[in-house]
Coordinates of C-alpha atoms and ligand atoms in Angstrom, one line a residue:
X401 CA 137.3 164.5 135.3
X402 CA 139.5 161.2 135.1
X403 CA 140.0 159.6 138.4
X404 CA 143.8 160.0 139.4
X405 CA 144.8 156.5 140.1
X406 CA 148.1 157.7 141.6
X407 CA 148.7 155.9 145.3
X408 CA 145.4 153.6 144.8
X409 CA 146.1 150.3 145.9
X410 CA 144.8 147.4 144.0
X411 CA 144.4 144.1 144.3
X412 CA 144.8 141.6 141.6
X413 CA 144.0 137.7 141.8
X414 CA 145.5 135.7 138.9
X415 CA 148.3 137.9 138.3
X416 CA 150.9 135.0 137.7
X417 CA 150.1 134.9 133.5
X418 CA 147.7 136.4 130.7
X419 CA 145.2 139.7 131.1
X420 CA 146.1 139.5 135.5
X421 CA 149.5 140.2 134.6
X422 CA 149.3 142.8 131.8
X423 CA 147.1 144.8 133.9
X424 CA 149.5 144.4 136.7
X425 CA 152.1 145.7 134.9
X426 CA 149.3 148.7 133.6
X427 CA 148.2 149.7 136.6
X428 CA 152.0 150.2 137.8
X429 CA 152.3 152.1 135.4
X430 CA 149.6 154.4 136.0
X431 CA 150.7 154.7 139.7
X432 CA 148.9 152.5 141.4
X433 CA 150.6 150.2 144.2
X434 CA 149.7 146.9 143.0
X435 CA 149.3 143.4 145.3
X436 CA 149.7 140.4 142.6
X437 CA 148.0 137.6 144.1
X438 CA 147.5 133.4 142.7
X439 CA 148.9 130.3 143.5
X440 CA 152.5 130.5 141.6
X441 CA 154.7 132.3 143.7
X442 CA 157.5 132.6 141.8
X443 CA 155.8 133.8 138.8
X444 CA 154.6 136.5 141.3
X445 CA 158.0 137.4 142.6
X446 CA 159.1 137.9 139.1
X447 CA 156.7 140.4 138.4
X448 CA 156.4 142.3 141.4
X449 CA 160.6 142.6 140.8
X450 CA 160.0 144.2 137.5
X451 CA 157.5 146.5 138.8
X452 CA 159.7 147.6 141.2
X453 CA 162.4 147.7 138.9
X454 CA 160.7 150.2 136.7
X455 CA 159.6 152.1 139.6
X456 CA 156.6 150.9 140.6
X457 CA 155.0 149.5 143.9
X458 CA 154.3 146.1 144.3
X459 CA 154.1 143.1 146.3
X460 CA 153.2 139.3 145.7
X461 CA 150.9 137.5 147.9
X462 CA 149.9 133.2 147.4
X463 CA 146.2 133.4 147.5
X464 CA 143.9 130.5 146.7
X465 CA 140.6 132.0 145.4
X466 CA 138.9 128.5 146.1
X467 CA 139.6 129.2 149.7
X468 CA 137.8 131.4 151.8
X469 CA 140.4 132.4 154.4
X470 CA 143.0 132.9 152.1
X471 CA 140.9 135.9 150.2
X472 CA 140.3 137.0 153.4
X473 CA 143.9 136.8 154.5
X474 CA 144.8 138.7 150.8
X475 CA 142.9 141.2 151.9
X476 CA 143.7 141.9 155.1
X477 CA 147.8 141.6 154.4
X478 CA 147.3 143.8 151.1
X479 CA 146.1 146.9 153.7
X480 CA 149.0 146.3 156.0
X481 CA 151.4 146.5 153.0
X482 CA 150.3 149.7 151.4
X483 CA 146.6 150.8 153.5
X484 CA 142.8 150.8 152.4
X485 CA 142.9 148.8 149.3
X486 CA 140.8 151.2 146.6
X487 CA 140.4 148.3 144.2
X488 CA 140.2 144.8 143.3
X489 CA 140.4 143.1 140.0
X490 CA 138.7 139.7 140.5
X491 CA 140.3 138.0 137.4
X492 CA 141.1 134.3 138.8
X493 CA 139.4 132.0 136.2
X494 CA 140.0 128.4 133.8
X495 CA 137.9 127.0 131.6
X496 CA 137.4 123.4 130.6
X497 CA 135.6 121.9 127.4
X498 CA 133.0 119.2 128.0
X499 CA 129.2 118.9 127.6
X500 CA 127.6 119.1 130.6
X501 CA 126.1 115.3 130.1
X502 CA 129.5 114.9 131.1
X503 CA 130.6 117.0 132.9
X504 CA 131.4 115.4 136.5
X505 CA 129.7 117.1 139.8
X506 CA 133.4 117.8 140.9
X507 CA 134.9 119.7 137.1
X508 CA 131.3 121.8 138.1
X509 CA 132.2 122.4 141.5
X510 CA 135.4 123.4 140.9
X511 CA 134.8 125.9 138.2
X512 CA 132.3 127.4 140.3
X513 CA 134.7 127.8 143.1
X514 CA 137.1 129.5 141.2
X515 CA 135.3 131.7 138.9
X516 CA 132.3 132.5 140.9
X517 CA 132.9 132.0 144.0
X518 CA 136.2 133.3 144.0
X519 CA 134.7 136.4 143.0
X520 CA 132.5 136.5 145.6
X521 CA 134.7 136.0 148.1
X522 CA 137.1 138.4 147.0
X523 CA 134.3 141.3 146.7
X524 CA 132.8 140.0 150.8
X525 CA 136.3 140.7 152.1
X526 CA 137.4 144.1 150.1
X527 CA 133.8 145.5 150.7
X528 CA 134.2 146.5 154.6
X529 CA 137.2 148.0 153.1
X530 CA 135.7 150.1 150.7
X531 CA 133.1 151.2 152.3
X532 CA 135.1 152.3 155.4
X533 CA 137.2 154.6 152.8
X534 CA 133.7 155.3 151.3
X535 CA 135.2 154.9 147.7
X536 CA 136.8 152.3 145.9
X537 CA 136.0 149.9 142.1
X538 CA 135.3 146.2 142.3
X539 CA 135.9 144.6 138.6
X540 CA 135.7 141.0 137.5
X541 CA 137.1 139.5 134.5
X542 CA 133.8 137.5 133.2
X543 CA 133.6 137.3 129.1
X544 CA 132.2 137.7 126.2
X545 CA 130.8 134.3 126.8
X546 CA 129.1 135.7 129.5
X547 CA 126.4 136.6 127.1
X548 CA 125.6 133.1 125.4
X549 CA 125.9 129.9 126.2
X550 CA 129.0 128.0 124.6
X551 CA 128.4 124.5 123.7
X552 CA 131.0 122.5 125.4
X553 CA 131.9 125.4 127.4
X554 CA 128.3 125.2 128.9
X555 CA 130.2 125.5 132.3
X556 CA 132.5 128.2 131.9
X557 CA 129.5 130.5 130.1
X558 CA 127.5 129.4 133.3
X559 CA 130.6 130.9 135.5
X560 CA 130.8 134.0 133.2
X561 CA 127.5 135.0 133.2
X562 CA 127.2 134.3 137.2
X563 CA 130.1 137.0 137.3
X564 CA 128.0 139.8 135.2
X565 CA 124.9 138.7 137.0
X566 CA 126.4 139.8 140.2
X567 CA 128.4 142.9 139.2
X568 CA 125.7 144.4 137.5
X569 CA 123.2 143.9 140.5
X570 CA 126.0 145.3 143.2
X571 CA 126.3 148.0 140.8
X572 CA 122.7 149.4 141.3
X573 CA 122.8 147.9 144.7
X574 CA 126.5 150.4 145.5
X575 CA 125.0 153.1 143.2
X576 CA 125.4 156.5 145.4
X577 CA 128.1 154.7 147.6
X578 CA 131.5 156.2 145.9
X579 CA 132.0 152.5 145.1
X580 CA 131.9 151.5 141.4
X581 CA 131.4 147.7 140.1
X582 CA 132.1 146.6 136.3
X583 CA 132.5 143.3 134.8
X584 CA 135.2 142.9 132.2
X585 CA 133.9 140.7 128.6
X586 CA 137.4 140.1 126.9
X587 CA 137.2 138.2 123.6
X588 CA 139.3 135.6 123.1
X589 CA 143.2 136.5 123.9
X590 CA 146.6 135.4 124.1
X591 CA 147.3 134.1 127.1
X592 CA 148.0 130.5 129.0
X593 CA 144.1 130.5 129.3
X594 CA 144.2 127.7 126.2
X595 CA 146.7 125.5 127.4
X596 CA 145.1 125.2 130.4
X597 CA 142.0 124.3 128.8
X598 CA 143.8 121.5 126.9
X599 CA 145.4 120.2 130.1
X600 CA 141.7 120.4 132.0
X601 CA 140.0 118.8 128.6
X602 CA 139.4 115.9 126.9
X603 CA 142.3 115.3 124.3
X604 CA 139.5 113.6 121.9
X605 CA 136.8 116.7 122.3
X606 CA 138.1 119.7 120.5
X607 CA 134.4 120.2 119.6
X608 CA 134.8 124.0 119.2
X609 CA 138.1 124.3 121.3
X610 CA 140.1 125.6 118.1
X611 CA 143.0 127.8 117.9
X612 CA 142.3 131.0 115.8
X613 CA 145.1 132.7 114.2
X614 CA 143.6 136.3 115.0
X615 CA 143.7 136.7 119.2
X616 CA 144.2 140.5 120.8
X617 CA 147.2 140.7 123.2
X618 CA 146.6 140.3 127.1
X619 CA 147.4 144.3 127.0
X620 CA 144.2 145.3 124.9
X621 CA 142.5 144.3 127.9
X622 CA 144.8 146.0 130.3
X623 CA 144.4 149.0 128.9
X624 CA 140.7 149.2 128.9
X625 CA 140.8 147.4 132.7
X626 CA 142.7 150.9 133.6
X627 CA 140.4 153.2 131.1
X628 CA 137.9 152.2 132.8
X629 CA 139.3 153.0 136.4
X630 CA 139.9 156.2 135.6
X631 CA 136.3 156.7 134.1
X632 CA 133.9 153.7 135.7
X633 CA 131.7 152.4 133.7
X634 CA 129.5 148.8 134.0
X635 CA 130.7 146.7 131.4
X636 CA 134.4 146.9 130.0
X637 CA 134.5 145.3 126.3
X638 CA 137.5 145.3 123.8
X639 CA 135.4 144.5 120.9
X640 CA 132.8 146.4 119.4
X641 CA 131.5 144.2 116.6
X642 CA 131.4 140.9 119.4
X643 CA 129.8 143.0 121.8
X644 CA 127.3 144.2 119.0
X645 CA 126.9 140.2 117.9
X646 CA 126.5 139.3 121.8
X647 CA 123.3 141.8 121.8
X648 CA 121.5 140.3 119.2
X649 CA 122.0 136.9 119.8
X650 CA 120.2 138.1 122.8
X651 CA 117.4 139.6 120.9
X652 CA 117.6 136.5 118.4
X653 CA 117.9 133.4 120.2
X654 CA 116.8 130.9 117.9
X655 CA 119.2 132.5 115.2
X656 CA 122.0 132.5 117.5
X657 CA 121.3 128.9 118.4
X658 CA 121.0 127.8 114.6
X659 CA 124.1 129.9 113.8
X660 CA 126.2 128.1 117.1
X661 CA 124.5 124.5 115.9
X662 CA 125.9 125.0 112.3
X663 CA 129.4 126.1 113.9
X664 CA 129.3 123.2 115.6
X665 CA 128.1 120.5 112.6
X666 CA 131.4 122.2 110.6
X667 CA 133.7 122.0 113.3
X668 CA 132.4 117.9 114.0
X669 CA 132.7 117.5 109.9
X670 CA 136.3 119.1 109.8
X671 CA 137.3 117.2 112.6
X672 CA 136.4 113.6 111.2
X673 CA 137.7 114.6 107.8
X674 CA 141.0 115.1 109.7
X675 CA 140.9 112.2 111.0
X676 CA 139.8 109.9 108.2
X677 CA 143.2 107.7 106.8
X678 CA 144.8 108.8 103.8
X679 CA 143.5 106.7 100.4
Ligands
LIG486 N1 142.1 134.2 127.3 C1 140.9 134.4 126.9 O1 140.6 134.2 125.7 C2 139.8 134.9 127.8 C3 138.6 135.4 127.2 C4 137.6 135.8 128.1 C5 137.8 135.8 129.5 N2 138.9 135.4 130.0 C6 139.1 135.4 131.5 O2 140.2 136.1 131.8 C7 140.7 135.6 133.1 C8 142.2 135.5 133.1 O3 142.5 134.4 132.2 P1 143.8 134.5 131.2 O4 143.2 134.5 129.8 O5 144.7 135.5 131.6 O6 144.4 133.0 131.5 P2 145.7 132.6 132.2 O7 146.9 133.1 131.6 O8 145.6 131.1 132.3 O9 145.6 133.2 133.7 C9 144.7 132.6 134.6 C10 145.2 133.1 136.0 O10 144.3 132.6 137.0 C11 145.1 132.1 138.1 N3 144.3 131.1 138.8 C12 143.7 130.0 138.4 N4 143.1 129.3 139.4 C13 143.4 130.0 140.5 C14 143.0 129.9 141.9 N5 142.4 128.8 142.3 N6 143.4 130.8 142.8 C15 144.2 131.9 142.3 N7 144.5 132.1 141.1 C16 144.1 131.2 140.2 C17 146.3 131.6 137.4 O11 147.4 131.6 138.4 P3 148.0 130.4 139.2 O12 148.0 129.2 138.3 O13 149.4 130.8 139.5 O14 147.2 130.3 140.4 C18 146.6 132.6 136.4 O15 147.3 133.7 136.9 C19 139.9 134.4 133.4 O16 138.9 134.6 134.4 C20 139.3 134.0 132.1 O17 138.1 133.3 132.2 C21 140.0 134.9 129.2

């Protein structure tokens, strides 16, 4: 039997743009009271307005994830608003594209703070919560990435894969508790997730930071975010044929590495044909 989602509060941490938002707006729409939590309030207002609009419960709450008393603080005002949160979406994150030669102790830091740490902190405070209701889902939004190591995106892998690490051993560690954990591998998608990148990024890179035509919508991700709500399972993916390439290149290492090195040579060769004068 599905889980009824109907009157479960969840939280949600970078609800202000891309997949936090869509699923916002999906797990509204599945009944759950939703508390849309980053750093943009305004961008929270508007969508806790539409939720409401339609129906919906909502509320919008500032919340740092690089700061450990305001996830606490998240946490504790999202139960006075609407009681025993049953659920937290941990989906908070940037990337930035740099090799790690050069990558400078604070761009490492910082990452870690938001995408890992951010996680953590959000998953120490909701816990006590959960386990006093003695049910309840912890999710994090890591990536496909999680599984290899990007070039350039050395950093953000590294976050990603600290995310799956960590769900998938709180998810034998919770087994038997009522509480469910499952990390989230999108693919890439269509969000503000790029421009970021751009703004956090050297303008000269663009090693493999390219724009590909073919991205799924923030909502493919949504959907599966509240599939697998109503029937847990450990790891969400919204791509069969990545997740199937992301298993072998485990398996085979050296082939993935030779097939990411060749990427990389044809990306470096494009790149300084592009930028080569006209004759
Ligand atoms: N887009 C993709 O291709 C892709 C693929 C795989 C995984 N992901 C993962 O998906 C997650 C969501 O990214 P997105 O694609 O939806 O990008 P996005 O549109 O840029 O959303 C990122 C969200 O994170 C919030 N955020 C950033 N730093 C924060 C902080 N310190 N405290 C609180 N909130 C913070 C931002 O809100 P404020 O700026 O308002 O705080 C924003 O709402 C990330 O973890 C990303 O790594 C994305």
């Amino acid at each position: 039997m599905p889980i009824d989602l109907r009157g479960k509060p969840i939280v949600i941490t970078g609800a202000s743009s891309g997949i936090g938002l869509a699923t916002a707006f999906a797990c509204a729409q599945a009944g759950m009271p939703v508390i849309l939590a980053a750093r943009r309030l305004d961008r929270l207002r508007e969508a806790e307005a539409t939720i409401i609009n339609q129906g919906g419960k909502a509320v919008a709450l500032v919340c740092d994830v690089a700061k450990d008393y305001d996830c606490t603080r998240l946490i504790n005002e999202s139960c006075a608003r609407f009681g025993p949160i049953y659920a937290v979406f941990a989906n908070a994150g940037f990337g930035f594209e740099c090799g790690i030669e050069h990558s400078t102790p604070e761009q490492l830091r910082e990452i870690f703070e938001v995408n890992f740490w951010g996680t953590v902190r959000l998953y120490h405070a909701a816990l006590p919560v959960l386990r006093a209701r003695g049910d309840g889902h912890l999710l994090a939004c890591s990536s496909c990435l999680s599984k290899i190591a990007m070039p350039y995106f050395g950093a953000y892998s590294a976050t990603k894969a600290a995310q799956d690490h960590i769900s998938r051993a709180m998810r034998l560690e919770l087994a038997g508790s009522g509480i469910y954990v499952s990390s989230v591998h999108p693919i890439r998608t269509r969000t503000e997730f790029f421009d970021e990148t751009d703004r956090r990024s050297d303008p000269t890179g663009q090693n493999m930071r390219k724009r590909l035509a073919i991205m799924q919508p923030p909502e493919r991700v949504a959907d599966a975010v509240v599939a697998c709500l109503r029937r847990p399972r450990g790891e969400v993916w919204t791509s069969t044929s990545m997740r199937t390439a992301m298993g072998l290149a485990t398996i085979f290492p050296r082939t993935a590495d030779r097939l990411l090195s060749l990427a990389l040579k044809r990306r470096l060769m494009r790149r300084a044909e592009e930028s080569r004068p006209a004759p």
